Structures are given as structure tokens and as C-alpha cells.
Tab-separated table of C-alpha atoms in Angstrom:
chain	number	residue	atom	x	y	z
F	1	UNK	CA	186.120	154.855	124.370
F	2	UNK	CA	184.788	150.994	123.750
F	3	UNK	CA	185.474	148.922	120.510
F	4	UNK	CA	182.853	146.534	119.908
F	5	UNK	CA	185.181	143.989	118.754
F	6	UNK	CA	181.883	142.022	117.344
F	7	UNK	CA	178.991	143.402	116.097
F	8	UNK	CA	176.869	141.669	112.931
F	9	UNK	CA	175.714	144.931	112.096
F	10	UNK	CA	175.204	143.325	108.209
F	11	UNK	CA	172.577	141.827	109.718
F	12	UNK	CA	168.897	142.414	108.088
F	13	UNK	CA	167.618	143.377	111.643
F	14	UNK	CA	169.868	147.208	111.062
F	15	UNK	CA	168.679	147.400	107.666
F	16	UNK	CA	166.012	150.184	108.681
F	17	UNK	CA	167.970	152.347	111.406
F	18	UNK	CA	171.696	151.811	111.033
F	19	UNK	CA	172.220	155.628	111.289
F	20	UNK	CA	171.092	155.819	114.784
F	21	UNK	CA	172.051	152.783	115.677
F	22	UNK	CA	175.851	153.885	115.373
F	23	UNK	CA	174.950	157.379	116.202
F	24	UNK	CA	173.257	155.477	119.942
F	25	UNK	CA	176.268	153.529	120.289
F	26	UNK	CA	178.753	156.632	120.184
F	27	UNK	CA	176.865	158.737	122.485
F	28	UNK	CA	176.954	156.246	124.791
F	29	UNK	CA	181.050	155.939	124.122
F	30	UNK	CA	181.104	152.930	121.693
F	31	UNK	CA	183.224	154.729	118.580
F	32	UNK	CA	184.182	151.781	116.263
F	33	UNK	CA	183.319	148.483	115.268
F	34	UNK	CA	183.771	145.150	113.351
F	35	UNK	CA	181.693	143.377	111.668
F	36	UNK	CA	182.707	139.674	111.524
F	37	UNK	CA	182.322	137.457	108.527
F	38	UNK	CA	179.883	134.938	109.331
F	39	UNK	CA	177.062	134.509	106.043
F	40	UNK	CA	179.424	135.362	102.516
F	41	UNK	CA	175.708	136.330	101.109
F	42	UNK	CA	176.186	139.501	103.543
F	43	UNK	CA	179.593	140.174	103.148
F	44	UNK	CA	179.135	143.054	100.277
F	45	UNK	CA	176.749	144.483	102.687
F	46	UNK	CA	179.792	144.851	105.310
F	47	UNK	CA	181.994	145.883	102.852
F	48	UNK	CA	179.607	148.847	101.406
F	49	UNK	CA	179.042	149.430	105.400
F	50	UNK	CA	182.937	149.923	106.328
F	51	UNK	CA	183.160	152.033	103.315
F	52	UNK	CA	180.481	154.621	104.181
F	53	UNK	CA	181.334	154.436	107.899
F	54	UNK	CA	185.301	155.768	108.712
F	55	UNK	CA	184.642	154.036	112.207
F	56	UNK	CA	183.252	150.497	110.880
F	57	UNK	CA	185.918	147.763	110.045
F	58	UNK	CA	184.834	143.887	108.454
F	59	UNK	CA	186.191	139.968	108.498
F	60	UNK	CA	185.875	137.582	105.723
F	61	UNK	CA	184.885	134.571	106.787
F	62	UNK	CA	182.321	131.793	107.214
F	63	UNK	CA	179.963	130.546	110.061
F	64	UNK	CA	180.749	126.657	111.170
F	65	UNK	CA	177.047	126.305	110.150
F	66	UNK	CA	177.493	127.597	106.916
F	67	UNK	CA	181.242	125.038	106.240
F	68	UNK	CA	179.464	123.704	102.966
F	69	UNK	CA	179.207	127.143	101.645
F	70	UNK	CA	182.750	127.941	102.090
F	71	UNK	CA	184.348	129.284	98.945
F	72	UNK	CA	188.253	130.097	99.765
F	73	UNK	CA	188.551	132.153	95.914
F	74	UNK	CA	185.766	134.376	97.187
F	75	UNK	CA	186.817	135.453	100.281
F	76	UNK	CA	190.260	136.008	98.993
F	77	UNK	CA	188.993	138.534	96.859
F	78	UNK	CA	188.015	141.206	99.807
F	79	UNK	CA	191.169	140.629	102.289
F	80	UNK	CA	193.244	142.812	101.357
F	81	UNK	CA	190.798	145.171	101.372
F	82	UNK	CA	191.881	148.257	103.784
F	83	UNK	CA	188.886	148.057	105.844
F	84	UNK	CA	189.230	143.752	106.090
F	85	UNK	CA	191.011	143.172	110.077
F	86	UNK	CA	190.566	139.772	110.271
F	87	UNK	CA	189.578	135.992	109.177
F	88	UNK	CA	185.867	134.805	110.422
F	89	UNK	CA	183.647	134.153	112.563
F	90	UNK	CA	185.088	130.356	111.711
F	91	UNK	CA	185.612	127.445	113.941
F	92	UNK	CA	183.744	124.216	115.630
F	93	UNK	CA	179.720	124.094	116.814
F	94	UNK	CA	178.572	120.973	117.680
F	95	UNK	CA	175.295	121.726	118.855
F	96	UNK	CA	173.144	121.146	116.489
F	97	UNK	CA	174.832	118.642	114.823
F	98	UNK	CA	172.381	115.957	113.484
F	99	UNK	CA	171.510	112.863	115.492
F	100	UNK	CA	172.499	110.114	113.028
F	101	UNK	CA	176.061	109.200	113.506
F	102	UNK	CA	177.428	109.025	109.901
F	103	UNK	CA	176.085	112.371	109.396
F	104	UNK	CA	177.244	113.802	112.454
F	105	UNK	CA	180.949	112.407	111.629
F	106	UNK	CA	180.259	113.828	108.118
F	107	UNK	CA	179.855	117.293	109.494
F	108	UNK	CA	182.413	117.490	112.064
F	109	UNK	CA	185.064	116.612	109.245
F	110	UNK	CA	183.522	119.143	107.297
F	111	UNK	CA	184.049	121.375	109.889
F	112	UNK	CA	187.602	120.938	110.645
F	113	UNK	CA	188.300	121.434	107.128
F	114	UNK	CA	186.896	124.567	106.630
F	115	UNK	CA	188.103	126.171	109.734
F	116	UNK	CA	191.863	124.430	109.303
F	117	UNK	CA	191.411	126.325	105.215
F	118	UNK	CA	190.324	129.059	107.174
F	119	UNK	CA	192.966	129.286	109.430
F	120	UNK	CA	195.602	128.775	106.824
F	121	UNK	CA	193.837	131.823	104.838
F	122	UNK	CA	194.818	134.127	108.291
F	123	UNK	CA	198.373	132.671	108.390
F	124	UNK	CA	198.805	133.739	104.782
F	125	UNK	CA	197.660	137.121	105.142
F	126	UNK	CA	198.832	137.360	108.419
F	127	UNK	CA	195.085	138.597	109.735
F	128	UNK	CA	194.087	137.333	113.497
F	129	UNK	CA	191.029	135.030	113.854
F	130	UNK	CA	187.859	135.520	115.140
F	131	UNK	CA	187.183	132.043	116.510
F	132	UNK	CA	183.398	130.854	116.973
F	133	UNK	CA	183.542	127.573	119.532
F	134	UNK	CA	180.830	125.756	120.762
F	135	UNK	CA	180.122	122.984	122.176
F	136	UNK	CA	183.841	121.709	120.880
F	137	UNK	CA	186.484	123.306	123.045
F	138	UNK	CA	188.665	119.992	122.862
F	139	UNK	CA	189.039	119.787	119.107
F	140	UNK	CA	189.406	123.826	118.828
F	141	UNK	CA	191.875	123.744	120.910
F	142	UNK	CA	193.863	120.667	118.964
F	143	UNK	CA	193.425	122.877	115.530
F	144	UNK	CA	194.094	126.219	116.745
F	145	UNK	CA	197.471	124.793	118.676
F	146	UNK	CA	198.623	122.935	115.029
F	147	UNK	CA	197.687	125.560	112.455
F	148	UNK	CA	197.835	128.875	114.080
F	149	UNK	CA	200.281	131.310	113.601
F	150	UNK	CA	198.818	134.746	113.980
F	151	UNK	CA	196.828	134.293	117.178
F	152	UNK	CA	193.029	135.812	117.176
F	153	UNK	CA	190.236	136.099	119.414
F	154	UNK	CA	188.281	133.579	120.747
F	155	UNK	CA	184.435	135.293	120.540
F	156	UNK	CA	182.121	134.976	122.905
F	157	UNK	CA	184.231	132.684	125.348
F	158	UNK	CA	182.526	129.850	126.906
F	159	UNK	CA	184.068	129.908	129.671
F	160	UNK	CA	186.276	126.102	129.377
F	161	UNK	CA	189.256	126.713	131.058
F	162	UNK	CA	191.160	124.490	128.590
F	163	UNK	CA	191.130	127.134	126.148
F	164	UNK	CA	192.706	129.654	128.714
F	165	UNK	CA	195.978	127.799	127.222
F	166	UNK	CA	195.395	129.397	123.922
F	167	UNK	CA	197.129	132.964	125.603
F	168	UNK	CA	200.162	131.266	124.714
F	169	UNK	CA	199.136	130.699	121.257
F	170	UNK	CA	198.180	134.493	120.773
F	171	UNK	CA	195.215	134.613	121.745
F	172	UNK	CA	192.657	137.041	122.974
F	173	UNK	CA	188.670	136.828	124.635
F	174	UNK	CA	185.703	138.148	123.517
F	175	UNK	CA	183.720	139.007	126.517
F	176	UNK	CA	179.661	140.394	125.620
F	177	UNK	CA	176.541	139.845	127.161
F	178	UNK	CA	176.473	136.551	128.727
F	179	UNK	CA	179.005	137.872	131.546
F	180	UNK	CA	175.361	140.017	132.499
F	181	UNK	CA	173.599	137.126	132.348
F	182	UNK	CA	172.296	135.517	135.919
F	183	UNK	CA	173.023	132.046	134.787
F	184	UNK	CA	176.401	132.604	133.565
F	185	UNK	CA	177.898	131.333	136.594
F	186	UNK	CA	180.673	129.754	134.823
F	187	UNK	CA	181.554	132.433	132.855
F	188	UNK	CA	181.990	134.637	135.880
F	189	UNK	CA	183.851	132.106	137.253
F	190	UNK	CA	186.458	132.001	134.868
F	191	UNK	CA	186.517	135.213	133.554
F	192	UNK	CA	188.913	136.700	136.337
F	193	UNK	CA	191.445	133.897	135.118
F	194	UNK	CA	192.051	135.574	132.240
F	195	UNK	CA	194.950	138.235	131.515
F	196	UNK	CA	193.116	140.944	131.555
F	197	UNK	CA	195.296	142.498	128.867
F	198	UNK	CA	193.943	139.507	126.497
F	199	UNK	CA	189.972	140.746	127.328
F	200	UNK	CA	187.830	142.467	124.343
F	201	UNK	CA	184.709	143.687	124.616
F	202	UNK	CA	181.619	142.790	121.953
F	203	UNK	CA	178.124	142.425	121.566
F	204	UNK	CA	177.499	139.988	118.556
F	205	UNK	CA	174.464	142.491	118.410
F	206	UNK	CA	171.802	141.828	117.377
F	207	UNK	CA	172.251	138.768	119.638
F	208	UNK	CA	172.969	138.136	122.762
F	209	UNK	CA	171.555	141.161	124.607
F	210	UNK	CA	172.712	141.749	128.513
F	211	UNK	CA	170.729	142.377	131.261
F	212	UNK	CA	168.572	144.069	131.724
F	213	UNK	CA	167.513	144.067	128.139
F	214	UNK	CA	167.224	140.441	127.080
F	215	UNK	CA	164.712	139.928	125.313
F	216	UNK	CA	165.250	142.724	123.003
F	217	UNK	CA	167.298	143.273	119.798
F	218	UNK	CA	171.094	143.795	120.757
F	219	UNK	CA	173.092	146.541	119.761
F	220	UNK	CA	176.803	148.116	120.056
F	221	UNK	CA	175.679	151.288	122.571
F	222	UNK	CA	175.445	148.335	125.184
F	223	UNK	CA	178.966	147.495	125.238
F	224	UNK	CA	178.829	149.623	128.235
F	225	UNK	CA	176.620	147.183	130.298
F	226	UNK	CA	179.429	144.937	129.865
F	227	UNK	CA	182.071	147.094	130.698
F	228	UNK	CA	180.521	147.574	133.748
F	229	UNK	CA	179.817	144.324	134.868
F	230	UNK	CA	183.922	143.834	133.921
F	231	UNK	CA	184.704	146.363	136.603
F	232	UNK	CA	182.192	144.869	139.164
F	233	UNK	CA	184.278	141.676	138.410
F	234	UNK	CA	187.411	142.717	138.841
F	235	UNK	CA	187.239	145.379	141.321
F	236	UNK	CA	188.503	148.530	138.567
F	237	UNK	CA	187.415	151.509	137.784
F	238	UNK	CA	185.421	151.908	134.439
F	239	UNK	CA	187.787	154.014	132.574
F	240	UNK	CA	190.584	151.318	133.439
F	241	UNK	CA	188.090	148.744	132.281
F	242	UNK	CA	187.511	150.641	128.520
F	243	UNK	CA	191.263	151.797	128.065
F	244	UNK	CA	192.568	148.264	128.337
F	245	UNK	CA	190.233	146.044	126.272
F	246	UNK	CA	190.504	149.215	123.692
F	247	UNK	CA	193.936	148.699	123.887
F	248	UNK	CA	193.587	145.113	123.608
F	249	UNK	CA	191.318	145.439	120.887
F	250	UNK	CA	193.531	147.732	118.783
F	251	UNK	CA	196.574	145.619	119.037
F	252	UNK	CA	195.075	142.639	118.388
F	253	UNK	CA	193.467	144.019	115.178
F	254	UNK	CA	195.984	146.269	114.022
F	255	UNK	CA	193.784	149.426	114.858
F	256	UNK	CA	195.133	152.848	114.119
């Protein structure tokens, strides 16, 4: 069995074929699923979705892209819901941050104070994190060593070492299809560094898509791509490969 630990299944690209989608993705082993909380004008959607499917679990959150629409009241509404595992998809991207300076300082503080709120939010209700990072590995790291308290995940890892430090912290790694990717030389690199008992598999379907499918709309049933390019890796067997990170994944999200 494989949790996909990260799957926006809310997403408008499942609105036609959801059914088979999960119905794919548990032939092929994959039996639950979270859907992180990245856009609040989907959230109902992944609520109504964890409460028609017993296997599909949700995070309230919101998407560093989406800081100004952050609305602490609202998401405190849905998590204590029995279904709600976690806090995010928050954190730091600095990629497309605009060019002008004063705006770009604007947003970064903007930032930082909706993922420090959001982190707070988890320490309250004692829910992990799901952690988006890019591009801003050094300030992450500050925040999440300050404020944390009830560890998370860091999703789709990118691969800077310096956050390797956050295992300490409670921490685990989301590990999808970039690992499949044939420039992801770093991420290779790095990913036997990590405890492998801190390694969770996800998709962040429909993104993201491993080889040899990129290109194409991403979905949970190909956890198993990257379950298999974790046992290439590390020199396991498969089965060791999906009975630890579903381990992993249950005790880090308080999975029955």
C-alpha cells in the first residue's frame, strides 16, 4: 500500500473523472490520500471530497502565492473537522516575486506573516505542516526553527541540504516526481541523506508528472513510479520502499 501524502485532487482538472481516477490509483496500490490546502476558494470542494471518499483526507491552508488571501477565521472553521490532518500547503516562494524592490520586500513580509499565522494555527491545534519552499530555503528554515512545534512535512523537497536540519525539528520529506526526472541531479543527490524513516511519498497531481509521463496530467496511481525509483536509489526492495514511507506517512499524519 502507498499514501499519496499530496495530491490536489480539488483541482478543476478531476472535476470530470474523479471516480476512476481514485479507482486507477488503487488498482495500482495507491489506497488513500490528502488533499492539501492550497486555494481557500477550493477548500469546500476537498471537504465534500473527504466526505464522500472514506480513503480521502484534507489540509486547511493557503498557497504562499495566495498570502493576501489568507483569512485565519475561515480556515479555523474546518480544522477540527475529522477528515482535516494538517495545516497548508503554506510557506516561502520567491520565484516569481516581482522585480521592483519595494514590492518584492512588500511580498516577502507578507509572506512570512502568513506562514508564521499559519504555523501558529498548527501549533494550536497541534496539526503537522505541509510546508511549500521555494526558492527560500534560508528564511524557511529561520521560521520553521522559531515557531514550530508540531513538526510537518516539507513537500516536494528541493533538495538544499540546509533543510536536512529540520529532522530535528520534526520534520518529514515529500518525495514525488522530480526524483524521476533526468535533470534532478540534485535531488538524487541528496535524497539518500535523508532518514529514510522521515521519506513520504506524493504526487502534487495534477502536477509534476514523472517519467515517463511528463507532459501529461499527473495523478495518484503514479506514486508507484516513484516508489520505484526510491528503491533503485537506495538499493531496497519495493515492498520495503511502500511499508516505510506508509508508515511514515501515517505517523506523521495521525493515520488510523
Amino acid at each position: 500500500m502507498i499514501i499519496d501524502t499530496h495530491c490536489h485532487l480539488d483541482d478543476e482538472k478531476f472535476i470530470d473523472d474523479l471516480d476512476e481516477v481514485i479507482n486507477r490509483a488503487k488498482e495500482a496500490g495507491v489506497e488513500e490520500f490528502i488533499i492539501p490546502g492550497a486555494d481557500p476558494t477550493t477548500l469546500n470542494r476537498a471537504i465534500d471530497i473527504s466526505q464522500k471518499y472514506d480513503s480521502v483526507y484534507f489540509a486547511v491552508g493557503v498557497h504562499p502565492y495566495d498570502a493576501k488571501n489568507y483569512d485565519r477565521a475561515f480556515l479555523e472553521q474546518y480544522i477540527t473537522h475529522p477528515k482535516c490532518v494538517a495545516v497548508g500547503e503554506c510557506g516561502l516562494d520567491y520565484y516569481r516575486l516581482l522585480k521592483e524592490q519595494e514590492q518584492k520586500e512588500s511580498e516577502k513580509a507578507l509572506q512570512k506573516e502568513v506562514f508564521i499565522d499559519q504555523i501558529k494555527l498548527a501549533n494550536e491545534y497541534k496539526k503537522p505542516l505541509i510546508v511549500h519552499i521555494r526558492e527560500a530555503s534560508f528564511d524557511s528554515l529561520t521560521i520553521l526553527k522559531e515557531y514550530s512545534k508540531s513538526g510537518g512535512v516539507l513537500h516536494c523537497f528541493n533538495a538544499s541540504e540546509i533543510l536536512l536540519e529540520l529532522t530535528d525539528y520534526g520534520f518529514y520529506y515529500g518525495i514525488g516526481g522530480v526524483l524521476t526526472f533526468k535533470n534532478a541531479r540534485k535531488l538524487v543527490e541528496v535524497f539518500p541523506k535523508i532518514p529514510f524513516d522521515r521519506v513520504v511519498i506524493e504526487t502534487d497531481s495534477p502536477y509534476l508528472t514523472p517519467h515517463p509521463y511528463r507532459g501529461k496530467r499527473n495523478e495518484p496511481k503514479y506514486c508507484t513510479l516513484v516508489a520505484e525509483k526510491m528503491a533503485q536509489l537506495l538499493d531496497k526492495d519495493i515492498k520495503e520502499v511502500e511499508d516505510t514511507t506508509t508508515a511514515n506517512a501515517k505517523r506523521l499524519f495521525t493515520l488510523s
